[in-house]
Short mmCIF file of C-alpha atoms and ligand atoms in Angstrom, two decimals:
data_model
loop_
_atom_site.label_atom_id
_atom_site.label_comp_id
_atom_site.label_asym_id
_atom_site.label_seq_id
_atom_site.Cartn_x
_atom_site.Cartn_y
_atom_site.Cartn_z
CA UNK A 1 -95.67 32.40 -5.80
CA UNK A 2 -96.00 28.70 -4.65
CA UNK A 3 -94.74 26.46 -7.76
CA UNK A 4 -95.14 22.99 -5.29
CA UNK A 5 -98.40 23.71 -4.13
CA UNK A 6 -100.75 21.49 -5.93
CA UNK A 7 -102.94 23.18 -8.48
CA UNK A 8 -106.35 20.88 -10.10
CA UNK A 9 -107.28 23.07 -13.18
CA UNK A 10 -110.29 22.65 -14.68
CA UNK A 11 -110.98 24.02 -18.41
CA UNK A 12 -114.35 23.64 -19.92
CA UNK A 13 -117.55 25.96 -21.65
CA UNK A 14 -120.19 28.22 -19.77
CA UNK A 15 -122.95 26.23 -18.44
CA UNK A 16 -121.05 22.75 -18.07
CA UNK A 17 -121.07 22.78 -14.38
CA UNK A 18 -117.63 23.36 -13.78
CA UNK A 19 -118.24 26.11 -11.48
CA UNK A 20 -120.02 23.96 -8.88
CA UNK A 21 -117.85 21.19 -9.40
CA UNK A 22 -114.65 23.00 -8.79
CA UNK A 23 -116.31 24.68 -5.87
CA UNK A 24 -117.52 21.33 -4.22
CA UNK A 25 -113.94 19.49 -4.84
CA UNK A 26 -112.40 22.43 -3.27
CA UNK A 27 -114.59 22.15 -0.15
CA UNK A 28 -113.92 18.16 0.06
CA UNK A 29 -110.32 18.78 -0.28
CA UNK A 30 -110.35 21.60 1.62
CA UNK A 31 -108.33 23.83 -0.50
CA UNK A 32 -108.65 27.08 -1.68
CA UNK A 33 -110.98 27.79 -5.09
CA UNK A 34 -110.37 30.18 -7.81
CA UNK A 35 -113.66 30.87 -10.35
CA UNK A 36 -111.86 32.80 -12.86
CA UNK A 37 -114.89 33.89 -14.97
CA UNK A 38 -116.31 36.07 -12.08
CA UNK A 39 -113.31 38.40 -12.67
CA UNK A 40 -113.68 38.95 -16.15
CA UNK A 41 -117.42 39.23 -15.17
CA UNK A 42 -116.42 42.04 -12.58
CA UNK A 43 -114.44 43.89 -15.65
CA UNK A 44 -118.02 43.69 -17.51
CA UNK A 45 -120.20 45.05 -14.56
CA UNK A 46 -117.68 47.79 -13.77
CA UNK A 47 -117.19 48.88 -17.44
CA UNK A 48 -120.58 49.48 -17.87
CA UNK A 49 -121.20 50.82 -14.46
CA UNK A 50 -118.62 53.38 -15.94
CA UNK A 51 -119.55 53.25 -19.50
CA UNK A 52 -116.13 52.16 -20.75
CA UNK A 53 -116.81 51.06 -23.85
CA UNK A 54 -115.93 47.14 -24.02
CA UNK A 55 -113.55 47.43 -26.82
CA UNK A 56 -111.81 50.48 -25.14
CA UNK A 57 -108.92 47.91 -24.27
CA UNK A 58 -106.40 50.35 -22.79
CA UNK A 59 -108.78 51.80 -20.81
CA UNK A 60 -110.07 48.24 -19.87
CA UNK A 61 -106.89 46.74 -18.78
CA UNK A 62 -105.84 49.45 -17.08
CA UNK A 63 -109.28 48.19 -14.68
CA UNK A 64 -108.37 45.17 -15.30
CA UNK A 65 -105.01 45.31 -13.57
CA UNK A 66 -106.03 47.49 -10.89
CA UNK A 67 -109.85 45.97 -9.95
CA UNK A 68 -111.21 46.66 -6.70
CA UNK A 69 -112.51 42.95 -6.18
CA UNK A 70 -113.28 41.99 -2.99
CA UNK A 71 -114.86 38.39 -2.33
CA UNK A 72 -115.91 37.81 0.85
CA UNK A 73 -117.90 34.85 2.52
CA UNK A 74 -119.60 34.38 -0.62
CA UNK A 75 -120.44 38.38 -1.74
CA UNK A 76 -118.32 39.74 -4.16
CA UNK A 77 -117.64 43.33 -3.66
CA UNK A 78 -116.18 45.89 -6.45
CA UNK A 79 -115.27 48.38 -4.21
CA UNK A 80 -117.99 49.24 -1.61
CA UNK A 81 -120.54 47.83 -3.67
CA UNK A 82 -122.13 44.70 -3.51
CA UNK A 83 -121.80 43.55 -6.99
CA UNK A 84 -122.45 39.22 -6.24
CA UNK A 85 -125.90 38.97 -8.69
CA UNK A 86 -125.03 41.62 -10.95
CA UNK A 87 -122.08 39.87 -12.41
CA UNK A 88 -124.70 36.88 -12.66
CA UNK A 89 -126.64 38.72 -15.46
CA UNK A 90 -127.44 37.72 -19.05
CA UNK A 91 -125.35 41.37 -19.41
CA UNK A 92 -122.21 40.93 -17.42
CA UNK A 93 -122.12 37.11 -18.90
CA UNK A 94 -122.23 38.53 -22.75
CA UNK A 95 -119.86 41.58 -21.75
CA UNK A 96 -117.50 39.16 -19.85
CA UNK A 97 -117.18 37.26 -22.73
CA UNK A 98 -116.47 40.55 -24.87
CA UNK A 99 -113.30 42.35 -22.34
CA UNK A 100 -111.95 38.45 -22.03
CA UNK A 101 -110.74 38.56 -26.12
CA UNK A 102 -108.97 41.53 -25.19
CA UNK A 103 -104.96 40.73 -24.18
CA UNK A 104 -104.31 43.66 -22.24
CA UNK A 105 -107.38 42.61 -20.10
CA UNK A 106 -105.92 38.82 -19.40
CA UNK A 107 -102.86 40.18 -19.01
CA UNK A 108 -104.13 42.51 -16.12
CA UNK A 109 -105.96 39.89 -14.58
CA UNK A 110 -103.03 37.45 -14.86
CA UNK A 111 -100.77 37.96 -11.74
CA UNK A 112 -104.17 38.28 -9.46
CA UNK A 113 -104.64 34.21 -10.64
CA UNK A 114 -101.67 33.28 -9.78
CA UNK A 115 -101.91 34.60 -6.26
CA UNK A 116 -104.52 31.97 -5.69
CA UNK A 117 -101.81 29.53 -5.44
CA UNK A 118 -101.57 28.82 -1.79
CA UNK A 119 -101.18 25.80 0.33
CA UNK A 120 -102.46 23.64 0.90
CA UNK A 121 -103.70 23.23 -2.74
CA UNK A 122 -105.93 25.21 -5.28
CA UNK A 123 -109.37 24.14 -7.48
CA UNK A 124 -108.94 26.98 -10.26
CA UNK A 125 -111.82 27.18 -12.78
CA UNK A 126 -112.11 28.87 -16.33
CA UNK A 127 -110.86 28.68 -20.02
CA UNK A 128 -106.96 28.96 -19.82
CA UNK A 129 -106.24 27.34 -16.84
CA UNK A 130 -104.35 24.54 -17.89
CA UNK A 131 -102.86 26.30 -20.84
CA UNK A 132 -102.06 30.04 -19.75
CA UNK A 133 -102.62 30.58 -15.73
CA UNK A 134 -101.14 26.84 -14.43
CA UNK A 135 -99.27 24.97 -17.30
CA UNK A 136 -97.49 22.77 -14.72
CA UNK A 137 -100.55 22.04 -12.99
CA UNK A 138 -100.22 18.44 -12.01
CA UNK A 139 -104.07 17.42 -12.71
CA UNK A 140 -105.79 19.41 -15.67
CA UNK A 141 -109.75 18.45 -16.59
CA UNK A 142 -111.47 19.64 -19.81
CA UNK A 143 -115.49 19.91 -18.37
CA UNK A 144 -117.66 19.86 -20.65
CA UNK A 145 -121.78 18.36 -21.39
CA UNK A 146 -123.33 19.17 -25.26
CA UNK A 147 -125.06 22.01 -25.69
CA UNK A 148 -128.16 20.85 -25.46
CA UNK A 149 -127.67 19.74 -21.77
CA UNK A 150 -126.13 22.94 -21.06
CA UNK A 151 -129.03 24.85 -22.05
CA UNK A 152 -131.43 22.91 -20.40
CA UNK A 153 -129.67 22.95 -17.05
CA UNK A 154 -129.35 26.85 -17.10
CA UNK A 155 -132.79 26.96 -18.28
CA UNK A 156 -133.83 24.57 -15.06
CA UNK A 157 -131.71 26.85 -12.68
CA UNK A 158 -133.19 30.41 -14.22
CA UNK A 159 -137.06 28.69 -13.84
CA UNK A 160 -136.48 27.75 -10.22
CA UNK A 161 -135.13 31.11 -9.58
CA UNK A 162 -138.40 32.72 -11.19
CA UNK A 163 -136.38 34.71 -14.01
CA UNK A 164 -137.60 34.73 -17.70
CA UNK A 165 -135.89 32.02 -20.05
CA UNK A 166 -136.72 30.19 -23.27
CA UNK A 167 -134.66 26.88 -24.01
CA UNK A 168 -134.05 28.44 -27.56
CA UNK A 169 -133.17 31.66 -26.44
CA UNK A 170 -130.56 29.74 -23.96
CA UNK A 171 -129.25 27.48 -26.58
CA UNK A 172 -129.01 30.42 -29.08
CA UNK A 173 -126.81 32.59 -26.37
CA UNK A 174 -124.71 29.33 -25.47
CA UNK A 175 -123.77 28.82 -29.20
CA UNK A 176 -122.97 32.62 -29.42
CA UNK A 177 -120.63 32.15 -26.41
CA UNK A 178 -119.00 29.02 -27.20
CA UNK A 179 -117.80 30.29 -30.80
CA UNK A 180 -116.30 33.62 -28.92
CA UNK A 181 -114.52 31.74 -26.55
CA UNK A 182 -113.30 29.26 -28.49
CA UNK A 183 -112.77 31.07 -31.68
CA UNK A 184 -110.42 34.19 -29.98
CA UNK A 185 -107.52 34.10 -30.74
CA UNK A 186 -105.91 34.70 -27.31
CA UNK A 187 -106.37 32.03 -24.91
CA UNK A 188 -109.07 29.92 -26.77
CA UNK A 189 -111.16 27.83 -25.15
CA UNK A 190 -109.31 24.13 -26.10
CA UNK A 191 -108.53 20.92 -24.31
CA UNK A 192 -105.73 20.77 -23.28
CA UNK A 193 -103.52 17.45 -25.10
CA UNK A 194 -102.45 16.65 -21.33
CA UNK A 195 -106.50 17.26 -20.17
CA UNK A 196 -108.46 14.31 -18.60
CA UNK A 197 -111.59 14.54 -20.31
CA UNK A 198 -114.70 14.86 -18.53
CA UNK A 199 -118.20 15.24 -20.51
CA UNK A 200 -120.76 15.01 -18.06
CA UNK A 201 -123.84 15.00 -19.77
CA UNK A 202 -126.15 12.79 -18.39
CA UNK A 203 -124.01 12.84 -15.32
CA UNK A 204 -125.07 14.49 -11.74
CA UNK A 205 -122.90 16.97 -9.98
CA UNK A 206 -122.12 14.56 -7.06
CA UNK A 207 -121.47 12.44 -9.83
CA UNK A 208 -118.61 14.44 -11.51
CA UNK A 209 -116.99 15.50 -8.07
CA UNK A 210 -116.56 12.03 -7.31
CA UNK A 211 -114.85 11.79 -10.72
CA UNK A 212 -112.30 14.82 -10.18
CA UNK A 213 -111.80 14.03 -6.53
CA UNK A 214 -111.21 9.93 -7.40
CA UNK A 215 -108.47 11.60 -9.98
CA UNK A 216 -107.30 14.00 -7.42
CA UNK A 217 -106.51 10.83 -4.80
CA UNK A 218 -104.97 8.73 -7.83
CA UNK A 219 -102.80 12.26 -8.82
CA UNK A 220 -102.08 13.44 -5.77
CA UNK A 221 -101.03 10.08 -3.53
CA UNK A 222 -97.67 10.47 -2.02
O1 DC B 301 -117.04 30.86 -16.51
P1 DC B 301 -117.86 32.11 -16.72
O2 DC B 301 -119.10 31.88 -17.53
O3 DC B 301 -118.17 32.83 -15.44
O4 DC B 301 -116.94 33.11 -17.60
C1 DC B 301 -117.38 34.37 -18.02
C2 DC B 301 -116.67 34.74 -19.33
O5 DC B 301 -115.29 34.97 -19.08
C3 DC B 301 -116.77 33.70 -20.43
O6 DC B 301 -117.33 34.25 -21.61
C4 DC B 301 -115.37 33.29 -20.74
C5 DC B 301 -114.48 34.25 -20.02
N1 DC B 301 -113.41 33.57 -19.30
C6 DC B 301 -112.18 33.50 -19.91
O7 DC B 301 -112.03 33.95 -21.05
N2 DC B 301 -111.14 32.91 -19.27
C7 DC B 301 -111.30 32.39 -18.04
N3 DC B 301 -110.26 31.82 -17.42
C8 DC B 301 -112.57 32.43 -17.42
C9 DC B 301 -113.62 33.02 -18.08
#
């Protein structure tokens, strides 16, 4: 545990960009990057690899706590196999978000956060960042772009890759998600009171990480 390294957490709904943000203010920073949803995503694609049911939550933290994640230059590995698009799915995304109401799951997945903490700083990503993983983190962002701008940026992304998507389909799903993560009743999705509030629809990416990394420099100036 490192309680002086500097931690930026940033809190916000699928889809809002947060992901890419955090990665690219990591990079300009050069610290180290924690995207907390691709563990609960790992959870998904390995209890159905194993068909665990998702609301077997003994049997599901116990994975949890002991998941053989490996991320390496960009692959993500559950044990020896390469598991980097499948936790990408419409399936792992909808089963992530079922194993992450669970609090034996978070709870397993807890400590493995916290290791992230290294110097010479850490961009952590997610829904509890701020208010379960890193309280004390010095800078804490709540991410966030409506719906409707959410929906139409996945549905851009899915259309360039060639993969099937309607914008009501997308919006529907979104709205589903949303109301489970923010309507649980451990670790909802909230903004934080001590959050800097970032919405960036109608914003670019470079856009926002110029934002977090102009609040970074005013936060972190010795
Ligand atoms: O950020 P993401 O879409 O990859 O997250 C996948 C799911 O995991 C999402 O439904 C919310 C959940 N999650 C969570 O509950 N807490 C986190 N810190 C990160 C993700």
């Amino acid at each position: 545990m490192h309680p002086d390294v500097p931690v930026i957490a940033i809190d916000g709904p699928s889809a809002s960009g947060k992901g890419t943000v955090a990665a690219r203010v990591a990079q300009q920073l050069a610290w180290h990057c924690l995207d907390s949803g691709s563990l609960y995503r790992i959870v998904a694609v390995a209890a159905l690899r194993d068909r665990v049911a998702l609301d077997d939550e003994s049997t599901l933290s116990a994975l949890a706590a002991e998941l053989p994640a490996v991320f390496d230059s960009g692959r993500v590995l559950l044990g020896t196999e390469d598991v980097t698009d499948a936790i990408r799915s419409e399936e792992a995304s909808s089963g992530a978000s079922r194993v992450a109401v669970l609090s034996g799951v978070r709870a397993g997945l807890l400590a493995r956060q916290r290791a992230y903490r290294q110097p010479p700083g850490l961009v952590a990503e997610g829904r509890d960042m701020g208010s379960v993983v890193f309280p004390d983190a010095p800078l804490k962002i709540f991410l966030t772009a409506s719906v409707e701008s959410r929906a139409e940026r996945r549905y851009n992304q899915l259309k360039e890759k060639g993969l099937p998507a309607t914008l009501a389909g997308l919006l529907q799903d979104l709205r589903d998600r949303d109301a489970r993560d923010s309507g649980r009743s451990v670790a909802p999705l909230q903004k934080c009171a001590d959050a800097l509030l970032l919405d960036t629809t109608g914003m670019t990416i470079d856009e926002s990480v110029e934002r977090v990394v102009q609040w970074a420099a005013e936060r972190f100036r010795r």
